[in-house]
CSV table of C-alpha atoms and ligand atoms in Angstrom, one decimal:
chain,number,residue,atom,x,y,z
Y,1,UNK,CA,154.5,113.2,122.1
Y,2,UNK,CA,153.7,110.7,119.3
Y,3,UNK,CA,156.9,108.6,119.3
Y,4,UNK,CA,157.6,106.2,122.2
Y,5,UNK,CA,161.3,106.0,122.5
Y,6,UNK,CA,163.8,104.3,124.8
Y,7,UNK,CA,166.2,107.2,124.3
Y,8,UNK,CA,164.6,109.9,126.4
Y,9,UNK,CA,166.5,110.6,129.7
Y,10,UNK,CA,165.2,108.5,132.5
Y,11,UNK,CA,164.0,111.5,134.4
Y,12,UNK,CA,161.9,112.6,131.5
Y,13,UNK,CA,160.3,109.2,131.2
Y,14,UNK,CA,159.6,109.2,134.9
Y,15,UNK,CA,158.0,112.6,134.8
Y,16,UNK,CA,155.7,111.6,131.9
Y,17,UNK,CA,154.8,108.3,133.7
Y,18,UNK,CA,154.0,110.2,136.9
Y,19,UNK,CA,151.9,112.7,135.0
Y,20,UNK,CA,149.8,110.2,133.0
Y,21,UNK,CA,150.2,106.6,133.9
Y,22,UNK,CA,148.1,105.0,136.8
Y,23,UNK,CA,149.8,101.9,138.0
Y,24,UNK,CA,148.2,98.7,139.3
Y,25,UNK,CA,148.3,98.0,143.1
Y,26,UNK,CA,150.3,101.3,143.6
Y,27,UNK,CA,150.0,104.6,145.3
Y,28,UNK,CA,150.9,106.7,142.3
Y,29,UNK,CA,151.8,109.7,144.5
Y,30,UNK,CA,154.3,107.6,146.5
Y,31,UNK,CA,155.7,106.1,143.4
Y,32,UNK,CA,156.2,109.5,141.8
Y,33,UNK,CA,158.2,110.6,144.8
Y,34,UNK,CA,160.5,107.6,144.7
Y,35,UNK,CA,160.8,107.5,140.9
Y,36,UNK,CA,159.6,104.6,138.8
Y,37,UNK,CA,162.0,102.1,137.2
Y,38,UNK,CA,161.9,102.1,133.4
Y,39,UNK,CA,162.4,98.7,131.8
Y,40,UNK,CA,163.6,99.0,128.2
Y,41,UNK,CA,164.3,95.5,127.0
Y,42,UNK,CA,164.8,91.9,128.0
Y,43,UNK,CA,166.5,88.8,126.9
Y,44,UNK,CA,166.5,85.3,128.4
Y,45,UNK,CA,166.3,85.8,132.1
Y,46,UNK,CA,167.6,89.3,132.1
Y,47,UNK,CA,165.8,92.7,132.0
Y,48,UNK,CA,167.5,95.9,130.9
Y,49,UNK,CA,166.5,99.3,132.4
Y,50,UNK,CA,166.9,102.8,131.2
Y,51,UNK,CA,170.0,103.3,133.3
Y,52,UNK,CA,171.7,100.4,131.6
Y,53,UNK,CA,171.4,97.9,134.4
Y,54,UNK,CA,171.1,94.2,133.6
Y,55,UNK,CA,168.7,92.7,136.1
Y,56,UNK,CA,168.1,89.0,136.7
Y,57,UNK,CA,164.3,88.6,136.7
Y,58,UNK,CA,163.7,86.1,139.5
Y,59,UNK,CA,159.9,86.6,139.0
Y,60,UNK,CA,159.6,85.9,135.2
Y,61,UNK,CA,157.7,89.2,134.9
Y,62,UNK,CA,154.6,88.4,137.0
Y,63,UNK,CA,155.2,84.6,137.2
Y,64,UNK,CA,154.5,84.4,133.5
Y,65,UNK,CA,157.6,84.5,131.2
Y,66,UNK,CA,158.1,80.7,131.3
Y,67,UNK,CA,160.2,80.4,128.1
Y,68,UNK,CA,162.2,83.5,128.9
Y,69,UNK,CA,162.3,86.9,127.1
Y,70,UNK,CA,163.1,87.7,123.5
Y,71,UNK,CA,162.1,84.5,121.7
Y,72,UNK,CA,162.1,85.3,118.0
Y,73,UNK,CA,159.7,82.4,117.2
Y,74,UNK,CA,157.0,84.1,119.2
Y,75,UNK,CA,157.5,87.5,117.5
Y,76,UNK,CA,157.4,85.7,114.2
Y,77,UNK,CA,154.2,83.8,115.1
Y,78,UNK,CA,152.5,87.1,116.1
Y,79,UNK,CA,153.6,88.8,112.9
Y,80,UNK,CA,152.5,85.9,110.7
Y,81,UNK,CA,149.1,85.8,112.3
Y,82,UNK,CA,148.6,89.5,112.1
Y,83,UNK,CA,149.2,89.4,108.4
Y,84,UNK,CA,146.9,86.4,107.9
Y,85,UNK,CA,144.0,87.3,110.1
Y,86,UNK,CA,144.7,90.0,112.6
Y,87,UNK,CA,141.3,89.7,114.4
Y,88,UNK,CA,138.1,88.0,114.2
Y,89,UNK,CA,135.7,87.0,116.9
Y,90,UNK,CA,134.4,83.6,117.9
Y,91,UNK,CA,130.8,84.8,118.6
Y,92,UNK,CA,127.9,84.4,116.2
Y,93,UNK,CA,128.6,80.9,114.7
Y,94,UNK,CA,132.2,81.7,113.7
Y,95,UNK,CA,135.6,80.4,114.5
Y,96,UNK,CA,139.2,80.5,113.2
Y,97,UNK,CA,142.2,78.3,112.9
Y,98,UNK,CA,144.3,79.6,115.8
Y,99,UNK,CA,141.4,79.2,118.3
Y,100,UNK,CA,140.6,75.7,117.0
Y,101,UNK,CA,144.2,74.6,117.1
Y,102,UNK,CA,144.9,76.0,120.6
Y,103,UNK,CA,141.7,74.6,122.1
Y,104,UNK,CA,142.6,71.2,120.7
Y,105,UNK,CA,146.2,71.5,122.0
Y,106,UNK,CA,145.0,72.4,125.5
Y,107,UNK,CA,142.6,69.5,125.5
Y,108,UNK,CA,145.5,67.2,124.6
Y,109,UNK,CA,147.8,68.6,127.3
Y,110,UNK,CA,145.2,69.0,130.1
Y,111,UNK,CA,144.7,65.9,132.3
Y,112,UNK,CA,141.6,63.7,132.5
Y,113,UNK,CA,138.6,64.8,130.6
Y,114,UNK,CA,139.3,68.5,130.6
Y,115,UNK,CA,138.6,68.7,126.9
Y,116,UNK,CA,136.8,72.0,126.4
Y,117,UNK,CA,138.2,75.5,126.3
Y,118,UNK,CA,136.6,78.8,126.9
Y,119,UNK,CA,139.0,81.7,126.1
Y,120,UNK,CA,139.6,84.9,127.9
Y,121,UNK,CA,142.4,87.5,127.8
Y,122,UNK,CA,143.6,87.1,131.4
Y,123,UNK,CA,143.4,84.9,134.5
Y,124,UNK,CA,140.9,87.3,136.1
Y,125,UNK,CA,138.6,87.1,133.1
Y,126,UNK,CA,138.9,83.3,133.0
Y,127,UNK,CA,137.9,83.1,136.7
Y,128,UNK,CA,134.9,85.4,136.0
Y,129,UNK,CA,134.0,82.9,133.3
Y,130,UNK,CA,134.3,80.1,135.9
Y,131,UNK,CA,131.8,81.8,138.2
Y,132,UNK,CA,129.2,81.9,135.3
Y,133,UNK,CA,130.1,78.4,134.2
Y,134,UNK,CA,129.5,76.7,137.5
Y,135,UNK,CA,126.3,78.6,138.3
Y,136,UNK,CA,125.0,78.0,134.8
Y,137,UNK,CA,125.7,74.3,135.1
Y,138,UNK,CA,123.7,74.0,138.3
Y,139,UNK,CA,120.9,76.1,136.9
Y,140,UNK,CA,120.5,73.7,134.0
Y,141,UNK,CA,120.8,70.7,136.3
Y,142,UNK,CA,117.8,72.0,138.2
Y,143,UNK,CA,119.7,73.1,141.3
Y,144,UNK,CA,119.7,76.9,140.9
Y,145,UNK,CA,120.2,77.2,144.7
Y,146,UNK,CA,123.8,76.0,144.3
Y,147,UNK,CA,125.4,79.4,143.8
Y,148,UNK,CA,128.0,79.8,146.5
Y,149,UNK,CA,131.7,79.4,145.6
Y,150,UNK,CA,134.0,78.6,148.5
Y,151,UNK,CA,137.6,80.0,148.2
Y,152,UNK,CA,140.5,80.6,150.7
Y,153,UNK,CA,141.7,83.6,152.6
Y,154,UNK,CA,145.0,84.8,151.1
Y,155,UNK,CA,144.2,83.0,147.9
Y,156,UNK,CA,144.6,85.1,144.7
Y,157,UNK,CA,142.3,84.7,141.7
Y,158,UNK,CA,142.6,88.1,140.0
Y,159,UNK,CA,141.4,91.6,140.4
Y,160,UNK,CA,138.2,92.0,138.3
Y,161,UNK,CA,135.1,92.1,140.6
Y,162,UNK,CA,134.7,88.4,140.2
Y,163,UNK,CA,138.3,87.4,140.4
Y,164,UNK,CA,138.9,89.8,143.3
Y,165,UNK,CA,135.9,88.4,145.2
Y,166,UNK,CA,137.1,84.8,144.8
Y,167,UNK,CA,140.5,85.9,146.0
Y,168,UNK,CA,140.9,86.1,149.8
Y,169,UNK,CA,142.7,89.4,150.0
Y,170,UNK,CA,140.8,91.7,152.3
Y,171,UNK,CA,142.6,94.8,150.9
Y,172,UNK,CA,141.2,93.9,147.5
Y,173,UNK,CA,137.7,93.5,148.8
Y,174,UNK,CA,138.1,96.9,150.5
Y,175,UNK,CA,138.8,98.4,147.1
Y,176,UNK,CA,135.3,98.7,145.9
Y,177,UNK,CA,133.6,95.7,147.4
Y,178,UNK,CA,133.0,92.1,146.7
Y,179,UNK,CA,130.3,90.2,144.8
Y,180,UNK,CA,127.8,88.1,146.7
Y,181,UNK,CA,127.9,84.3,146.9
Y,182,UNK,CA,131.5,83.9,147.7
Y,183,UNK,CA,132.7,82.4,151.0
Y,184,UNK,CA,136.2,82.0,152.4
Y,185,UNK,CA,137.8,79.4,154.6
Y,186,UNK,CA,141.3,79.4,156.1
Y,187,UNK,CA,144.5,78.8,154.1
Y,188,UNK,CA,146.9,75.9,154.5
Y,189,UNK,CA,149.7,78.1,155.7
Y,190,UNK,CA,151.3,76.0,158.3
Y,191,UNK,CA,154.3,78.3,159.1
Y,192,UNK,CA,152.2,81.3,160.0
Y,193,UNK,CA,149.0,79.6,161.4
Y,194,UNK,CA,149.9,76.0,162.3
Y,195,UNK,CA,150.9,76.8,165.8
Y,196,UNK,CA,151.8,73.6,167.6
Y,197,UNK,CA,150.2,71.2,165.1
Y,198,UNK,CA,152.2,69.1,162.8
Y,199,UNK,CA,152.0,70.3,159.2
Y,200,UNK,CA,150.1,67.1,158.3
Y,201,UNK,CA,147.5,67.6,161.0
Y,202,UNK,CA,147.2,71.2,160.2
Y,203,UNK,CA,146.7,70.5,156.5
Y,204,UNK,CA,143.9,68.1,157.3
Y,205,UNK,CA,142.3,70.6,159.6
Y,206,UNK,CA,142.4,73.4,157.0
Y,207,UNK,CA,140.9,71.1,154.4
Y,208,UNK,CA,138.1,70.1,156.8
Y,209,UNK,CA,137.1,73.7,157.1
Y,210,UNK,CA,135.7,73.2,153.6
Y,211,UNK,CA,133.4,70.4,154.9
Y,212,UNK,CA,132.4,72.6,157.9
Y,213,UNK,CA,131.6,75.5,155.6
Y,214,UNK,CA,129.6,73.2,153.2
Y,215,UNK,CA,127.6,71.9,156.2
Y,216,UNK,CA,127.0,75.4,157.5
Y,217,UNK,CA,125.7,76.6,154.2
Y,218,UNK,CA,124.0,73.4,153.2
Y,219,UNK,CA,125.5,71.3,150.4
Y,220,UNK,CA,122.6,72.2,148.2
Y,221,UNK,CA,123.8,75.8,148.2
Y,222,UNK,CA,127.4,75.2,147.2
Y,223,UNK,CA,128.4,75.3,143.6
Y,224,UNK,CA,132.1,75.0,143.7
Y,225,UNK,CA,135.4,75.3,145.5
Y,226,UNK,CA,138.3,77.1,144.0
Y,227,UNK,CA,142.0,77.0,145.0
Y,228,UNK,CA,145.5,77.4,143.7
Y,229,UNK,CA,147.6,74.2,143.9
Y,230,UNK,CA,150.3,76.3,145.5
Y,231,UNK,CA,149.2,79.9,146.6
Y,232,UNK,CA,151.4,82.2,144.5
Y,233,UNK,CA,150.6,85.8,145.2
Y,234,UNK,CA,149.8,84.8,148.8
Y,235,UNK,CA,153.5,84.1,149.3
Y,236,UNK,CA,154.3,80.7,147.7
Y,237,UNK,CA,152.4,78.8,150.3
Y,238,UNK,CA,152.9,75.0,149.8
Y,239,UNK,CA,150.1,73.1,151.4
Y,240,UNK,CA,150.9,70.1,153.6
Y,241,UNK,CA,150.7,66.7,151.7
Y,242,UNK,CA,147.4,65.9,153.6
Y,243,UNK,CA,145.6,69.0,152.2
Y,244,UNK,CA,144.6,68.3,148.6
Y,245,UNK,CA,143.5,64.7,149.0
Y,246,UNK,CA,141.1,65.8,151.7
Y,247,UNK,CA,139.8,68.7,149.6
Y,248,UNK,CA,139.2,66.3,146.8
Y,249,UNK,CA,137.4,63.8,149.0
Y,250,UNK,CA,135.1,66.5,150.4
Y,251,UNK,CA,134.3,67.9,147.0
Y,252,UNK,CA,133.4,64.4,145.8
Y,253,UNK,CA,131.3,63.6,148.9
Y,254,UNK,CA,129.1,66.7,148.5
Y,255,UNK,CA,129.0,66.9,144.7
Y,256,UNK,CA,130.8,70.3,144.9
Y,257,UNK,CA,132.7,71.2,141.6
Y,258,UNK,CA,136.4,71.7,142.0
Y,259,UNK,CA,138.1,74.6,140.2
Y,260,UNK,CA,141.8,74.6,140.3
Y,261,UNK,CA,143.4,77.9,139.5
Y,262,UNK,CA,146.6,77.1,137.5
Y,263,UNK,CA,147.3,80.6,136.3
Y,264,UNK,CA,150.7,80.4,138.0
Y,265,UNK,CA,151.2,76.7,138.4
Y,266,UNK,CA,150.4,75.8,134.8
Y,267,UNK,CA,152.8,75.1,131.9
Y,268,UNK,CA,155.8,73.7,133.8
Y,269,UNK,CA,156.1,75.9,136.8
Y,270,UNK,CA,155.9,73.0,139.3
Y,271,UNK,CA,157.9,70.5,137.3
Y,272,UNK,CA,154.9,69.0,135.6
Y,273,UNK,CA,152.8,70.5,132.8
Y,274,UNK,CA,150.2,71.4,135.5
Y,275,UNK,CA,150.2,71.7,139.2
Y,276,UNK,CA,147.3,69.3,139.3
Y,277,UNK,CA,149.7,66.6,138.2
Y,278,UNK,CA,152.2,67.5,140.9
Y,279,UNK,CA,149.6,67.4,143.6
Y,280,UNK,CA,147.4,64.7,142.1
Y,281,UNK,CA,144.3,66.8,142.0
Y,282,UNK,CA,141.4,66.0,139.7
Y,283,UNK,CA,139.5,69.2,138.9
Y,284,UNK,CA,136.3,69.9,136.9
Y,285,UNK,CA,137.7,73.2,135.6
Y,286,UNK,CA,141.2,74.5,135.4
Y,287,UNK,CA,142.0,78.2,135.0
Y,288,UNK,CA,145.1,79.0,132.9
Y,289,UNK,CA,146.8,82.2,131.7
Y,290,UNK,CA,150.3,83.7,132.2
Y,291,UNK,CA,152.6,80.8,131.1
Y,292,UNK,CA,150.1,79.8,128.4
Y,293,UNK,CA,151.7,82.5,126.2
Y,294,UNK,CA,154.7,83.1,128.4
Y,295,UNK,CA,153.3,86.6,128.7
Y,296,UNK,CA,154.0,87.4,125.1
Y,297,UNK,CA,150.3,88.0,124.5
Y,298,UNK,CA,147.4,88.5,127.0
Y,299,UNK,CA,145.5,85.3,127.0
Y,300,UNK,CA,143.7,83.1,129.6
Y,301,UNK,CA,141.3,80.2,129.5
Y,302,UNK,CA,139.0,78.0,131.4
Y,303,UNK,CA,139.6,74.3,130.6
Y,304,UNK,CA,136.4,72.5,131.3
Y,305,UNK,CA,135.5,68.8,131.8
Y,306,UNK,CA,133.2,66.9,129.5
Y,307,UNK,CA,130.3,66.8,132.0
Y,308,UNK,CA,130.1,70.6,132.5
Y,309,UNK,CA,130.7,71.4,128.8
Y,310,UNK,CA,128.1,68.9,127.6
Y,311,UNK,CA,125.5,70.1,130.1
Y,312,UNK,CA,126.0,73.7,129.2
Y,313,UNK,CA,126.5,73.1,125.5
Y,314,UNK,CA,123.5,70.8,125.1
Y,315,UNK,CA,121.1,73.2,126.6
Y,316,UNK,CA,119.0,74.9,123.9
Y,317,UNK,CA,119.6,78.3,125.5
Y,318,UNK,CA,122.8,80.2,124.9
Y,319,UNK,CA,125.6,80.5,127.5
Y,320,UNK,CA,125.4,84.3,127.7
Y,321,UNK,CA,129.0,85.2,128.3
Y,322,UNK,CA,132.1,86.1,126.3
Y,323,UNK,CA,134.7,88.7,125.5
Y,324,UNK,CA,135.6,90.6,122.3
Y,325,UNK,CA,139.0,88.9,122.5
Y,326,UNK,CA,137.9,85.4,123.5
Y,327,UNK,CA,140.3,83.3,121.4
Y,328,UNK,CA,142.0,86.3,119.8
Y,329,UNK,CA,143.8,84.8,116.8
Y,330,UNK,CA,147.2,86.6,117.5
Y,331,UNK,CA,147.1,85.6,121.2
Y,332,UNK,CA,146.1,82.1,120.3
Y,333,UNK,CA,148.8,81.7,117.6
Y,334,UNK,CA,151.5,83.0,120.0
Y,335,UNK,CA,150.2,80.6,122.8
Y,336,UNK,CA,150.4,77.7,120.4
Y,337,UNK,CA,153.9,78.5,119.4
Y,338,UNK,CA,154.8,79.0,123.1
Y,339,UNK,CA,153.4,75.5,123.8
Y,340,UNK,CA,155.4,74.1,120.9
Y,341,UNK,CA,158.6,75.7,122.4
Y,342,UNK,CA,157.8,74.3,125.9
Y,343,UNK,CA,157.4,70.8,124.4
Y,344,UNK,CA,160.2,70.8,121.7
Y,345,UNK,CA,162.8,72.4,124.1
Y,346,UNK,CA,161.8,69.9,126.8
Y,347,UNK,CA,161.3,72.8,129.3
Y,348,UNK,CA,159.2,70.8,131.8
Y,349,UNK,CA,161.9,68.1,131.9
Y,350,UNK,CA,164.5,70.9,132.3
Y,351,UNK,CA,162.6,72.2,135.4
Y,352,UNK,CA,162.2,68.7,136.9
Y,353,UNK,CA,165.6,67.2,136.2
Y,354,UNK,CA,168.0,70.2,136.0
Y,355,UNK,CA,166.8,73.6,137.3
Y,356,UNK,CA,164.7,72.4,140.3
Y,357,UNK,CA,167.3,70.0,141.7
Y,358,UNK,CA,170.1,72.5,141.2
Y,359,UNK,CA,168.2,75.4,142.7
Y,360,UNK,CA,166.7,73.3,145.5
Y,361,UNK,CA,170.2,72.6,147.0
Y,362,UNK,CA,171.2,76.2,147.0
Y,363,UNK,CA,167.8,77.6,148.0
Y,364,UNK,CA,167.3,75.4,151.0
Y,365,UNK,CA,170.9,76.2,152.0
Y,366,UNK,CA,169.7,79.8,152.6
Y,367,UNK,CA,167.9,78.4,155.7
Y,368,UNK,CA,171.3,78.9,157.5
Y,369,UNK,CA,170.8,82.7,157.2
Y,370,UNK,CA,169.9,84.2,160.6
Y,371,UNK,CA,166.8,85.8,159.1
Y,372,UNK,CA,165.4,82.8,157.1
Y,373,UNK,CA,163.0,80.6,159.1
Y,374,UNK,CA,161.6,78.5,156.2
Y,375,UNK,CA,162.5,77.8,152.6
Y,376,UNK,CA,160.0,76.3,150.1
Y,377,UNK,CA,160.5,75.3,146.5
Y,378,UNK,CA,158.1,73.5,144.3
Y,379,UNK,CA,159.5,73.2,140.7
Y,380,UNK,CA,160.6,76.8,140.2
Y,381,UNK,CA,158.4,78.7,142.6
Y,382,UNK,CA,160.0,79.3,145.9
Y,383,UNK,CA,159.9,81.4,149.1
Y,384,UNK,CA,162.0,82.4,152.1
Y,385,UNK,CA,160.1,83.2,155.3
Y,386,UNK,CA,161.9,86.0,157.2
Y,387,UNK,CA,161.7,85.8,161.0
Y,388,UNK,CA,163.5,87.2,164.0
Y,389,UNK,CA,163.2,83.9,165.8
Y,390,UNK,CA,163.2,80.6,163.9
Y,391,UNK,CA,162.3,78.3,166.8
Y,392,UNK,CA,159.2,80.3,167.7
Y,393,UNK,CA,158.3,81.1,164.1
Y,394,UNK,CA,158.0,84.7,165.3
Y,395,UNK,CA,156.9,87.7,163.4
Y,396,UNK,CA,158.8,91.0,163.4
Y,397,UNK,CA,157.5,93.8,165.6
Y,398,UNK,CA,157.8,96.2,162.6
Y,399,UNK,CA,154.7,96.9,160.5
Y,400,UNK,CA,153.9,93.9,158.4
Y,401,UNK,CA,155.8,94.1,155.1
Y,402,UNK,CA,158.5,96.6,156.3
Y,403,UNK,CA,161.2,94.0,156.7
Y,404,UNK,CA,160.4,92.2,153.5
Y,405,UNK,CA,160.4,95.5,151.7
Y,406,UNK,CA,163.9,96.3,153.0
Y,407,UNK,CA,165.1,93.0,151.6
Y,408,UNK,CA,163.4,93.6,148.3
Y,409,UNK,CA,165.1,97.0,148.0
Y,410,UNK,CA,168.5,95.4,148.5
Y,411,UNK,CA,167.6,92.9,145.8
Y,412,UNK,CA,166.7,95.7,143.4
Y,413,UNK,CA,170.0,97.4,144.2
Y,414,UNK,CA,171.8,94.2,143.5
Y,415,UNK,CA,170.1,93.7,140.2
Y,416,UNK,CA,167.8,90.8,141.2
Y,417,UNK,CA,164.1,90.9,141.1
Y,418,UNK,CA,162.9,89.0,144.1
Y,419,UNK,CA,159.5,90.1,145.4
Y,420,UNK,CA,158.1,90.1,148.9
Y,421,UNK,CA,154.7,89.3,150.3
Y,422,UNK,CA,154.9,90.8,153.7
Y,423,UNK,CA,157.8,88.9,155.2
Y,424,UNK,CA,158.1,86.2,152.6
Y,425,UNK,CA,160.5,86.6,149.8
Y,426,UNK,CA,159.4,84.9,146.6
Y,427,UNK,CA,160.9,83.8,143.4
Y,428,UNK,CA,159.5,82.3,140.2
Y,429,UNK,CA,162.2,82.7,137.5
Y,430,UNK,CA,161.8,81.9,133.8
Y,431,UNK,CA,161.8,78.1,133.5
Y,432,UNK,CA,164.7,78.2,131.1
Y,433,UNK,CA,167.1,79.4,133.8
Y,434,UNK,CA,170.4,77.7,133.7
Y,435,UNK,CA,172.6,76.4,136.6
Y,436,UNK,CA,175.0,79.3,136.0
Y,437,UNK,CA,172.1,81.8,136.2
Y,438,UNK,CA,170.8,80.1,139.3
Y,439,UNK,CA,174.2,80.6,140.9
Y,440,UNK,CA,173.9,84.3,140.2
Y,441,UNK,CA,170.3,84.5,141.5
Y,442,UNK,CA,171.2,82.8,144.8
Y,443,UNK,CA,174.4,84.8,145.3
Y,444,UNK,CA,172.5,88.0,144.8
Y,445,UNK,CA,169.7,86.8,147.1
Y,446,UNK,CA,172.2,86.0,149.8
Y,447,UNK,CA,174.1,89.3,149.5
Y,448,UNK,CA,170.8,91.2,149.7
Y,449,UNK,CA,169.7,89.2,152.8
Y,450,UNK,CA,173.1,90.0,154.4
Y,451,UNK,CA,172.8,93.7,153.6
Y,452,UNK,CA,169.3,93.9,154.8
Y,453,UNK,CA,170.1,92.0,158.0
Y,454,UNK,CA,172.8,94.5,158.9
Y,455,UNK,CA,170.5,97.4,158.1
Y,456,UNK,CA,167.6,95.9,160.2
Y,457,UNK,CA,170.0,95.4,163.1
Y,458,UNK,CA,171.4,98.9,162.7
Y,459,UNK,CA,168.0,100.5,162.6
Y,460,UNK,CA,166.9,98.6,165.7
Y,461,UNK,CA,164.2,96.6,163.9
Y,462,UNK,CA,165.5,93.1,165.0
Y,463,UNK,CA,162.6,92.7,167.3
Y,464,UNK,CA,159.9,90.1,167.8
Y,465,UNK,CA,156.3,91.0,167.8
O,1,PXG,N1,144.8,83.4,139.4
O,1,PXG,C1,146.0,83.3,139.9
O,1,PXG,C2,146.4,82.1,140.7
O,1,PXG,C3,146.9,84.4,139.7
O,1,PXG,O1,148.2,84.3,140.3
O,1,PXG,C4,145.2,85.5,138.4
O,1,PXG,C5,144.4,84.5,138.7
O,1,PXG,C6,144.8,86.7,137.6
O,1,PXG,O2,145.4,86.7,136.4
O,1,PXG,P1,145.4,88.1,135.6
O,1,PXG,O3,146.0,87.7,134.3
O,1,PXG,O4,144.1,88.6,135.5
O,1,PXG,O5,146.3,89.1,136.4
O,1,PXG,C7,146.6,85.5,139.0
O,1,PXG,C8,147.5,86.7,138.7
O,1,PXG,C9,151.7,89.2,142.4
O,1,PXG,C10,150.7,89.2,141.2
O,1,PXG,O6,152.0,90.3,142.8
O,1,PXG,C11,150.1,88.0,140.9
O,1,PXG,C12,149.2,87.9,139.9
O,1,PXG,C13,148.9,89.1,139.2
O,1,PXG,C14,149.5,90.3,139.5
O,1,PXG,C15,150.4,90.3,140.5
O,1,PXG,O7,152.1,88.2,142.8
O,1,PXG,N2,148.5,86.8,139.6
């Protein structure tokens, strides 16, 4: 078959997919039995599938399509750049205009003295870059023993060997191992782990695990700490207000570099350009990807502070790291145009002043549903915690993920993409979502909860662990 067409019958596409396509984070055998969903097009906040369904994408793809689908300007920017300079690298004393312009633009947008950009093609790659950057920095500073990077359990930083090791997902470590020199501390997930503590006391306690870990390892062994302002893939875990100030204090006290992974929270998701601004965090390095191009091109970057960039850059030896596609001109041109759209269309203001307040009222109202024990919403990333007993913050007796999966299946059936992370339902819609579309999203979410609730009761699964 040499022509990819949308016009084959769904069953034929599914059969070809099952025969040849290995999917990420999937059991392909199980998927083949169920039948994969074939997406054929998208516009605004809606996806279209091969059966003609119009699906509201409550996840913006994988948290990335910030400006919505089908923007002509981005297609034009790509076509223009492909004609002008389809590819050249940024190794060997060369550069090109899109990489220059995007680096300068990111330096302008990023807070503080985050003025230097190392390009990658994804968030995982950018985090791998960060591992090298911080270790190289300490080598040059004459402290080569500072190698350990501290991260959090249930954090997510990608699925390359470096990114997957920084992440705190045991099932990813189990898939082929984990690199050395990465240590994990607890996550600030009050609902699941805070027991009888107040959120504030719990947030402080979890942050202080960083200090304990630094003291256990010896401060002279610790290169950096990495965290997401709000854990995304972990279930939209919003840390208590006490958490980040204490992390910042501890990093400063021990001279530990602070890497903030903004792959999801960057470019308007939290109601500011960056999550760091929402949570008042001052990092040495910021990881970005996803919303940087709204997913129209694969691109990521490490945005680095003056001190680290100058120390590494002023050494006479090379920084021996880089990717064929670091600063890819087409990806960079598309990212630049995407940032122009975000600014010119006032998308961050739209999130802060229109979409967030409108969604917040309706989203938090879902807390009256018998199954919803907690609702969170920061900007346009939100979660619903499912529970059989709200007062006790109880877990379901069923296998972890089973109940969440049932709700997700109802969402699918009702033409809403709302994902689940175990028993947390999560949303992260395109930032351009309108109040009318928010009404549809919430109505479908409620309908799906109602249907799943009935099914859970009928199947005898309404039981506490
Ligand atoms: N950091 C964070 C905070 C992320 O959310 C990455 C790094 C890695 O980016 P790349 O571009 O290498 O995938 C991510 C990616 C999910 C899901 O199911 C989340 C991500 C990727 C795939 C699935 O929530 N986040």
